């Protein structure tokens, strides 16, 4: 019979994980009496006790109540300072309140926040988007979810096809059609969807990332309007594309008359212009949310010249009426001001060089710790985005990524890192380097990770 303490998760004995989680949870509570008093039993007036349900998904005993965030540091209401490597799960990838963005917000605040008309900043943004990301035609939305929805409408309109294709383990916000997965080789709705009464697989095909034979087969009947994908799977344990994958993806979609949508919301960490620009990808549609306005809710979606021409022809022929694209508060002057500041002064080659340099340092430091304690883990990185994965690697697809996810172990590590002054992403072991991140912060993260790894491996 297997003893309880012989059962391992990610190479660590389960009872050891439980001991560390319990000890670290008590340390967390002791350091945050004000946060516990205010939110430990939920916040009055909010469903589930939090303003947004995922605030309960942090693995800490209760959410941290933030007093302020600046650069790459968060300070809570108990006075605890945290080196922030979560950075709003990419929303603040360029740091909290970058000075150019903060100045732009103050400037615009006295000039009106929304009026459904362009501002001077809007006139500058169009050429900036063309320059940064390479596509000629753009629209503004408020979230990447909205941008992806609108882009998929365009794809279906011009192709006359209904079906889209996604990769198992993908993440494109809360776009309904992408909420599918593979189970035992069969496409199903993702478990846990609230109020979903449709079989989403009726109009969505799902295959594994990096599986070119499966991709070719799925596109063969020429029923797929659009393949929507991240260049790297990120909202699971990170999966990098195998050599030649993206070139083959583009060739196969063109052969099938299928459009290609690249969602860079997380992979914008790769470098200036995102993975698309750095690696020379040629999407028909491009989406970027979260950090494009320095933390102000905004997103962009763009298209190629050919696709724009096709959509213009469609527009001339379709029946007049509401397109189903657009929200009233999208493309407002506050977004324009913050986005212009981000594009001109924050999203720069110099800042990306700094981020890349420190990300390499973090990657090497975490890898050295994993090797030192002979842990069956690995590190994955795409530009300024780094992730330690509590399983051997590299991972090839979403199925492997799901199998590599070890929630109990990851939760224990997360709380232990917070107690050592470091905050990483709550949903996976993701860490971001910002232009405001300093060498000392990276060194502290590596040292904290080493201390936690030593305790786990003891």
mmCIF file of C-alpha atoms in Angstrom, residues 122-395:
data_model
loop_
_atom_site.group_PDB
_atom_site.id
_atom_site.type_symbol
_atom_site.label_atom_id
_atom_site.label_comp_id
_atom_site.label_asym_id
_atom_site.label_seq_id
_atom_site.Cartn_x
_atom_site.Cartn_y
_atom_site.Cartn_z
ATOM 1 C CA UNK A 122 -6.127 59.496 -32.331
ATOM 2 C CA UNK A 123 -4.591 61.125 -35.384
ATOM 3 C CA UNK A 124 -1.139 60.057 -34.201
ATOM 4 C CA UNK A 125 -2.064 56.509 -33.206
ATOM 5 C CA UNK A 126 -2.934 55.103 -36.640
ATOM 6 C CA UNK A 127 0.556 55.646 -38.107
ATOM 7 C CA UNK A 128 2.128 54.453 -34.837
ATOM 8 C CA UNK A 129 0.232 51.160 -35.032
ATOM 9 C CA UNK A 130 1.297 50.682 -38.644
ATOM 10 C CA UNK A 131 4.919 51.343 -37.708
ATOM 11 C CA UNK A 132 5.008 49.156 -34.584
ATOM 12 C CA UNK A 133 3.080 46.135 -35.822
ATOM 13 C CA UNK A 134 3.304 46.201 -39.613
ATOM 14 C CA UNK A 135 -0.359 45.904 -40.632
ATOM 15 C CA UNK A 136 -2.001 48.836 -42.453
ATOM 16 C CA UNK A 137 -5.542 49.014 -40.991
ATOM 17 C CA UNK A 138 -6.601 49.148 -37.321
ATOM 18 C CA UNK A 139 -9.536 49.468 -34.969
ATOM 19 C CA UNK A 140 -9.672 50.182 -31.224
ATOM 20 C CA UNK A 141 -11.608 48.099 -28.717
ATOM 21 C CA UNK A 142 -11.570 47.872 -24.918
ATOM 22 C CA UNK A 143 -10.507 44.285 -24.263
ATOM 23 C CA UNK A 144 -8.704 41.602 -26.228
ATOM 24 C CA UNK A 145 -11.827 39.474 -25.863
ATOM 25 C CA UNK A 146 -13.814 42.113 -27.751
ATOM 26 C CA UNK A 147 -11.068 42.527 -30.345
ATOM 27 C CA UNK A 148 -10.948 38.783 -30.975
ATOM 28 C CA UNK A 149 -14.736 38.615 -31.292
ATOM 29 C CA UNK A 150 -14.783 41.436 -33.825
ATOM 30 C CA UNK A 151 -11.866 40.003 -35.810
ATOM 31 C CA UNK A 152 -13.608 36.619 -36.024
ATOM 32 C CA UNK A 153 -16.724 38.349 -37.372
ATOM 33 C CA UNK A 154 -14.599 39.843 -40.146
ATOM 34 C CA UNK A 155 -13.095 36.438 -40.914
ATOM 35 C CA UNK A 156 -16.496 34.781 -41.200
ATOM 36 C CA UNK A 157 -17.918 37.643 -43.221
ATOM 37 C CA UNK A 158 -15.262 37.614 -45.944
ATOM 38 C CA UNK A 159 -14.836 33.821 -46.191
ATOM 39 C CA UNK A 160 -18.513 32.897 -45.934
ATOM 40 C CA UNK A 161 -17.437 30.115 -43.583
ATOM 41 C CA UNK A 162 -18.665 29.491 -40.044
ATOM 42 C CA UNK A 163 -16.016 27.270 -38.451
ATOM 43 C CA UNK A 164 -12.928 28.450 -36.622
ATOM 44 C CA UNK A 165 -9.947 26.406 -35.449
ATOM 45 C CA UNK A 166 -8.146 26.727 -32.108
ATOM 46 C CA UNK A 167 -5.327 24.871 -30.410
ATOM 47 C CA UNK A 168 -5.915 22.799 -27.290
ATOM 48 C CA UNK A 169 -4.966 24.829 -24.220
ATOM 49 C CA UNK A 170 -5.401 28.166 -26.005
ATOM 50 C CA UNK A 171 -6.451 31.391 -24.311
ATOM 51 C CA UNK A 172 -8.235 34.230 -26.099
ATOM 52 C CA UNK A 173 -10.119 35.828 -23.236
ATOM 53 C CA UNK A 174 -13.765 34.861 -22.865
ATOM 54 C CA UNK A 175 -14.533 34.399 -26.575
ATOM 55 C CA UNK A 176 -17.216 31.706 -26.519
ATOM 56 C CA UNK A 177 -16.065 29.796 -29.590
ATOM 57 C CA UNK A 178 -12.589 29.257 -28.099
ATOM 58 C CA UNK A 179 -13.894 27.642 -24.892
ATOM 59 C CA UNK A 180 -13.277 24.109 -26.113
ATOM 60 C CA UNK A 181 -10.650 21.482 -25.371
ATOM 61 C CA UNK A 182 -9.621 17.966 -26.223
ATOM 62 C CA UNK A 183 -10.434 15.076 -23.916
ATOM 63 C CA UNK A 184 -9.279 11.622 -24.919
ATOM 64 C CA UNK A 185 -8.785 12.966 -28.434
ATOM 65 C CA UNK A 186 -12.336 14.312 -28.697
ATOM 66 C CA UNK A 187 -13.384 17.973 -28.802
ATOM 67 C CA UNK A 188 -15.677 19.023 -25.936
ATOM 68 C CA UNK A 189 -16.832 22.210 -24.223
ATOM 69 C CA UNK A 190 -14.426 23.250 -21.473
ATOM 70 C CA UNK A 191 -15.703 22.051 -18.098
ATOM 71 C CA UNK A 192 -17.088 24.669 -15.745
ATOM 72 C CA UNK A 193 -18.568 27.104 -18.297
ATOM 73 C CA UNK A 194 -21.352 29.005 -16.557
ATOM 74 C CA UNK A 195 -24.716 28.959 -18.295
ATOM 75 C CA UNK A 196 -23.392 27.464 -21.533
ATOM 76 C CA UNK A 197 -26.147 25.497 -23.259
ATOM 77 C CA UNK A 198 -24.576 25.154 -26.729
ATOM 78 C CA UNK A 199 -22.230 22.566 -28.124
ATOM 79 C CA UNK A 200 -19.417 24.955 -29.012
ATOM 80 C CA UNK A 201 -17.614 22.239 -30.966
ATOM 81 C CA UNK A 202 -20.288 22.413 -33.652
ATOM 82 C CA UNK A 203 -18.506 25.428 -35.172
ATOM 83 C CA UNK A 204 -15.043 25.093 -33.636
ATOM 84 C CA UNK A 205 -12.336 22.581 -34.431
ATOM 85 C CA UNK A 206 -9.657 21.967 -31.821
ATOM 86 C CA UNK A 207 -6.312 20.262 -32.360
ATOM 87 C CA UNK A 208 -2.994 20.143 -30.528
ATOM 88 C CA UNK A 209 -0.423 22.909 -30.939
ATOM 89 C CA UNK A 210 2.642 21.904 -32.994
ATOM 90 C CA UNK A 211 0.703 19.056 -34.669
ATOM 91 C CA UNK A 212 1.049 19.879 -38.364
ATOM 92 C CA UNK A 213 -0.513 16.652 -39.720
ATOM 93 C CA UNK A 214 -3.611 17.303 -37.584
ATOM 94 C CA UNK A 215 -3.688 20.914 -38.796
ATOM 95 C CA UNK A 216 -3.495 19.875 -42.447
ATOM 96 C CA UNK A 217 -6.281 17.354 -41.949
ATOM 97 C CA UNK A 218 -8.492 19.858 -40.112
ATOM 98 C CA UNK A 219 -8.152 22.425 -42.901
ATOM 99 C CA UNK A 220 -8.530 19.973 -45.777
ATOM 100 C CA UNK A 221 -12.298 20.339 -46.220
ATOM 101 C CA UNK A 222 -11.889 24.149 -46.559
ATOM 102 C CA UNK A 223 -14.640 24.827 -44.022
ATOM 103 C CA UNK A 224 -12.492 26.793 -41.576
ATOM 104 C CA UNK A 225 -12.860 30.562 -41.750
ATOM 105 C CA UNK A 226 -10.004 31.377 -39.399
ATOM 106 C CA UNK A 227 -7.284 29.841 -37.259
ATOM 107 C CA UNK A 228 -6.947 31.906 -34.078
ATOM 108 C CA UNK A 229 -3.785 31.320 -32.102
ATOM 109 C CA UNK A 230 -1.191 32.774 -29.808
ATOM 110 C CA UNK A 231 2.321 32.450 -31.234
ATOM 111 C CA UNK A 232 3.223 30.668 -27.982
ATOM 112 C CA UNK A 233 0.697 28.937 -25.717
ATOM 113 C CA UNK A 234 0.862 31.026 -22.549
ATOM 114 C CA UNK A 235 -2.164 30.753 -20.284
ATOM 115 C CA UNK A 236 -1.255 27.197 -19.429
ATOM 116 C CA UNK A 237 2.203 25.886 -18.749
ATOM 117 C CA UNK A 238 4.072 27.646 -21.541
ATOM 118 C CA UNK A 239 4.445 25.788 -24.850
ATOM 119 C CA UNK A 240 6.868 27.119 -27.463
ATOM 120 C CA UNK A 241 6.383 26.492 -31.190
ATOM 121 C CA UNK A 242 8.636 23.865 -32.701
ATOM 122 C CA UNK A 243 10.985 24.988 -35.499
ATOM 123 C CA UNK A 244 9.060 25.506 -38.729
ATOM 124 C CA UNK A 245 5.634 25.404 -37.089
ATOM 125 C CA UNK A 246 4.616 28.979 -37.860
ATOM 126 C CA UNK A 247 5.863 28.868 -41.434
ATOM 127 C CA UNK A 248 3.870 25.676 -42.026
ATOM 128 C CA UNK A 249 0.805 27.149 -40.284
ATOM 129 C CA UNK A 250 0.850 30.133 -42.639
ATOM 130 C CA UNK A 251 1.359 27.974 -45.726
ATOM 131 C CA UNK A 252 -1.418 25.544 -44.819
ATOM 132 C CA UNK A 253 -3.935 28.283 -44.014
ATOM 133 C CA UNK A 254 -3.265 30.048 -47.294
ATOM 134 C CA UNK A 255 -3.646 26.809 -49.233
ATOM 135 C CA UNK A 256 -7.012 26.200 -47.572
ATOM 136 C CA UNK A 257 -8.244 29.767 -48.026
ATOM 137 C CA UNK A 258 -8.331 30.103 -44.244
ATOM 138 C CA UNK A 259 -7.453 33.364 -42.499
ATOM 139 C CA UNK A 260 -4.852 33.512 -39.720
ATOM 140 C CA UNK A 261 -5.435 35.560 -36.563
ATOM 141 C CA UNK A 262 -2.452 36.054 -34.246
ATOM 142 C CA UNK A 263 -3.388 37.045 -30.682
ATOM 143 C CA UNK A 264 -0.341 38.728 -29.111
ATOM 144 C CA UNK A 265 -1.944 39.778 -25.836
ATOM 145 C CA UNK A 266 0.561 37.763 -23.808
ATOM 146 C CA UNK A 267 3.397 37.298 -26.288
ATOM 147 C CA UNK A 268 3.916 41.048 -26.766
ATOM 148 C CA UNK A 269 6.675 40.339 -24.207
ATOM 149 C CA UNK A 270 8.734 38.874 -27.073
ATOM 150 C CA UNK A 271 10.127 42.189 -28.303
ATOM 151 C CA UNK A 272 9.233 45.371 -30.142
ATOM 152 C CA UNK A 273 6.205 44.599 -32.314
ATOM 153 C CA UNK A 274 5.597 41.314 -30.503
ATOM 154 C CA UNK A 275 6.370 37.795 -31.663
ATOM 155 C CA UNK A 276 4.846 38.654 -35.037
ATOM 156 C CA UNK A 277 7.337 41.408 -35.814
ATOM 157 C CA UNK A 278 10.360 39.726 -34.215
ATOM 158 C CA UNK A 279 9.789 36.423 -36.031
ATOM 159 C CA UNK A 280 8.439 37.867 -39.271
ATOM 160 C CA UNK A 281 4.991 36.267 -39.117
ATOM 161 C CA UNK A 282 2.365 37.298 -41.692
ATOM 162 C CA UNK A 283 -1.088 37.182 -40.088
ATOM 163 C CA UNK A 284 -4.248 38.365 -41.778
ATOM 164 C CA UNK A 285 -5.543 39.621 -38.433
ATOM 165 C CA UNK A 286 -3.680 40.772 -35.334
ATOM 166 C CA UNK A 287 -4.995 41.347 -31.796
ATOM 167 C CA UNK A 288 -3.328 42.939 -28.795
ATOM 168 C CA UNK A 289 -4.990 43.868 -25.521
ATOM 169 C CA UNK A 290 -3.907 44.506 -21.922
ATOM 170 C CA UNK A 291 -0.662 46.533 -22.026
ATOM 171 C CA UNK A 292 -1.274 48.593 -25.176
ATOM 172 C CA UNK A 293 -2.401 51.636 -23.152
ATOM 173 C CA UNK A 294 -0.120 51.165 -20.154
ATOM 174 C CA UNK A 295 -2.862 49.755 -17.913
ATOM 175 C CA UNK A 296 -5.858 51.767 -19.152
ATOM 176 C CA UNK A 297 -8.386 49.242 -20.530
ATOM 177 C CA UNK A 298 -7.846 49.163 -24.292
ATOM 178 C CA UNK A 299 -7.096 46.800 -27.153
ATOM 179 C CA UNK A 300 -6.315 46.959 -30.855
ATOM 180 C CA UNK A 301 -7.069 44.750 -33.804
ATOM 181 C CA UNK A 302 -5.601 45.107 -37.246
ATOM 182 C CA UNK A 303 -5.801 43.523 -40.673
ATOM 183 C CA UNK A 304 -3.837 43.163 -43.868
ATOM 184 C CA UNK A 305 -4.451 45.279 -46.954
ATOM 185 C CA UNK A 306 -5.913 42.307 -48.830
ATOM 186 C CA UNK A 307 -8.332 41.484 -46.040
ATOM 187 C CA UNK A 308 -9.392 45.119 -45.730
ATOM 188 C CA UNK A 309 -10.211 45.154 -49.456
ATOM 189 C CA UNK A 310 -12.230 41.963 -49.137
ATOM 190 C CA UNK A 311 -14.142 43.334 -46.166
ATOM 191 C CA UNK A 312 -14.870 46.585 -48.016
ATOM 192 C CA UNK A 313 -16.389 44.555 -50.846
ATOM 193 C CA UNK A 314 -18.441 42.589 -48.318
ATOM 194 C CA UNK A 315 -19.655 45.827 -46.711
ATOM 195 C CA UNK A 316 -20.856 47.136 -50.064
ATOM 196 C CA UNK A 317 -22.871 44.007 -50.720
ATOM 197 C CA UNK A 318 -24.379 43.225 -47.326
ATOM 198 C CA UNK A 319 -27.752 44.339 -46.066
ATOM 199 C CA UNK A 320 -27.571 47.598 -44.057
ATOM 200 C CA UNK A 321 -27.724 47.241 -40.275
ATOM 201 C CA UNK A 322 -25.700 46.933 -37.090
ATOM 202 C CA UNK A 323 -22.476 44.981 -37.626
ATOM 203 C CA UNK A 324 -22.302 43.469 -34.130
ATOM 204 C CA UNK A 325 -18.872 45.066 -33.659
ATOM 205 C CA UNK A 326 -18.066 47.926 -31.323
ATOM 206 C CA UNK A 327 -18.914 49.193 -27.842
ATOM 207 C CA UNK A 328 -19.764 52.775 -26.888
ATOM 208 C CA UNK A 329 -16.770 53.363 -24.625
ATOM 209 C CA UNK A 330 -14.246 51.905 -27.073
ATOM 210 C CA UNK A 331 -11.972 54.368 -28.886
ATOM 211 C CA UNK A 332 -12.423 57.025 -26.218
ATOM 212 C CA UNK A 333 -9.967 59.922 -25.763
ATOM 213 C CA UNK A 334 -8.542 58.560 -22.503
ATOM 214 C CA UNK A 335 -7.565 55.389 -24.380
ATOM 215 C CA UNK A 336 -6.071 57.483 -27.177
ATOM 216 C CA UNK A 337 -3.980 59.540 -24.779
ATOM 217 C CA UNK A 338 -2.654 56.553 -22.836
ATOM 218 C CA UNK A 339 -2.072 54.498 -25.976
ATOM 219 C CA UNK A 340 -0.156 57.254 -27.721
ATOM 220 C CA UNK A 341 2.114 57.689 -24.700
ATOM 221 C CA UNK A 342 2.689 53.940 -24.533
ATOM 222 C CA UNK A 343 3.488 53.590 -28.221
ATOM 223 C CA UNK A 344 5.725 56.664 -28.421
ATOM 224 C CA UNK A 345 7.548 56.667 -25.089
ATOM 225 C CA UNK A 346 7.132 53.318 -23.317
ATOM 226 C CA UNK A 347 7.041 50.562 -25.933
ATOM 227 C CA UNK A 348 10.580 51.355 -27.117
ATOM 228 C CA UNK A 349 13.540 49.340 -28.351
ATOM 229 C CA UNK A 350 15.566 50.521 -25.346
ATOM 230 C CA UNK A 351 12.965 49.325 -22.859
ATOM 231 C CA UNK A 352 12.647 45.965 -24.588
ATOM 232 C CA UNK A 353 16.440 45.536 -24.517
ATOM 233 C CA UNK A 354 16.404 46.097 -20.755
ATOM 234 C CA UNK A 355 13.543 43.639 -20.309
ATOM 235 C CA UNK A 356 15.249 40.980 -22.452
ATOM 236 C CA UNK A 357 18.539 41.339 -20.562
ATOM 237 C CA UNK A 358 16.980 40.841 -17.134
ATOM 238 C CA UNK A 359 14.693 38.051 -18.380
ATOM 239 C CA UNK A 360 17.749 36.121 -19.536
ATOM 240 C CA UNK A 361 19.269 36.622 -16.098
ATOM 241 C CA UNK A 362 16.088 35.374 -14.427
ATOM 242 C CA UNK A 363 15.866 32.364 -16.762
ATOM 243 C CA UNK A 364 19.454 31.361 -16.022
ATOM 244 C CA UNK A 365 19.073 31.887 -12.282
ATOM 245 C CA UNK A 366 15.904 29.821 -11.951
ATOM 246 C CA UNK A 367 17.372 27.066 -14.133
ATOM 247 C CA UNK A 368 20.484 26.947 -11.945
ATOM 248 C CA UNK A 369 18.323 26.518 -8.826
ATOM 249 C CA UNK A 370 16.310 23.723 -10.458
ATOM 250 C CA UNK A 371 19.535 21.958 -11.442
ATOM 251 C CA UNK A 372 21.093 22.466 -7.996
ATOM 252 C CA UNK A 373 18.247 20.690 -6.233
ATOM 253 C CA UNK A 374 17.740 18.153 -9.044
ATOM 254 C CA UNK A 375 14.089 19.033 -9.399
ATOM 255 C CA UNK A 376 12.172 17.525 -12.361
ATOM 256 C CA UNK A 377 11.199 21.024 -13.497
ATOM 257 C CA UNK A 378 12.177 23.386 -16.307
ATOM 258 C CA UNK A 379 12.019 27.041 -17.301
ATOM 259 C CA UNK A 380 10.350 28.428 -20.446
ATOM 260 C CA UNK A 381 10.696 31.963 -21.754
ATOM 261 C CA UNK A 382 9.414 34.198 -24.541
ATOM 262 C CA UNK A 383 11.199 37.541 -24.338
ATOM 263 C CA UNK A 384 10.400 39.228 -21.035
ATOM 264 C CA UNK A 385 7.960 36.501 -20.017
ATOM 265 C CA UNK A 386 9.501 33.718 -17.906
ATOM 266 C CA UNK A 387 7.826 30.693 -16.353
ATOM 267 C CA UNK A 388 9.037 27.848 -14.180
ATOM 268 C CA UNK A 389 7.117 24.659 -14.813
ATOM 269 C CA UNK A 390 6.981 21.905 -12.207
ATOM 270 C CA UNK A 391 7.478 19.116 -14.758
ATOM 271 C CA UNK A 392 10.166 18.069 -17.257
ATOM 272 C CA UNK A 393 10.216 19.893 -20.572
ATOM 273 C CA UNK A 394 10.021 21.323 -23.072
ATOM 274 C CA UNK A 395 6.299 20.791 -23.523
#
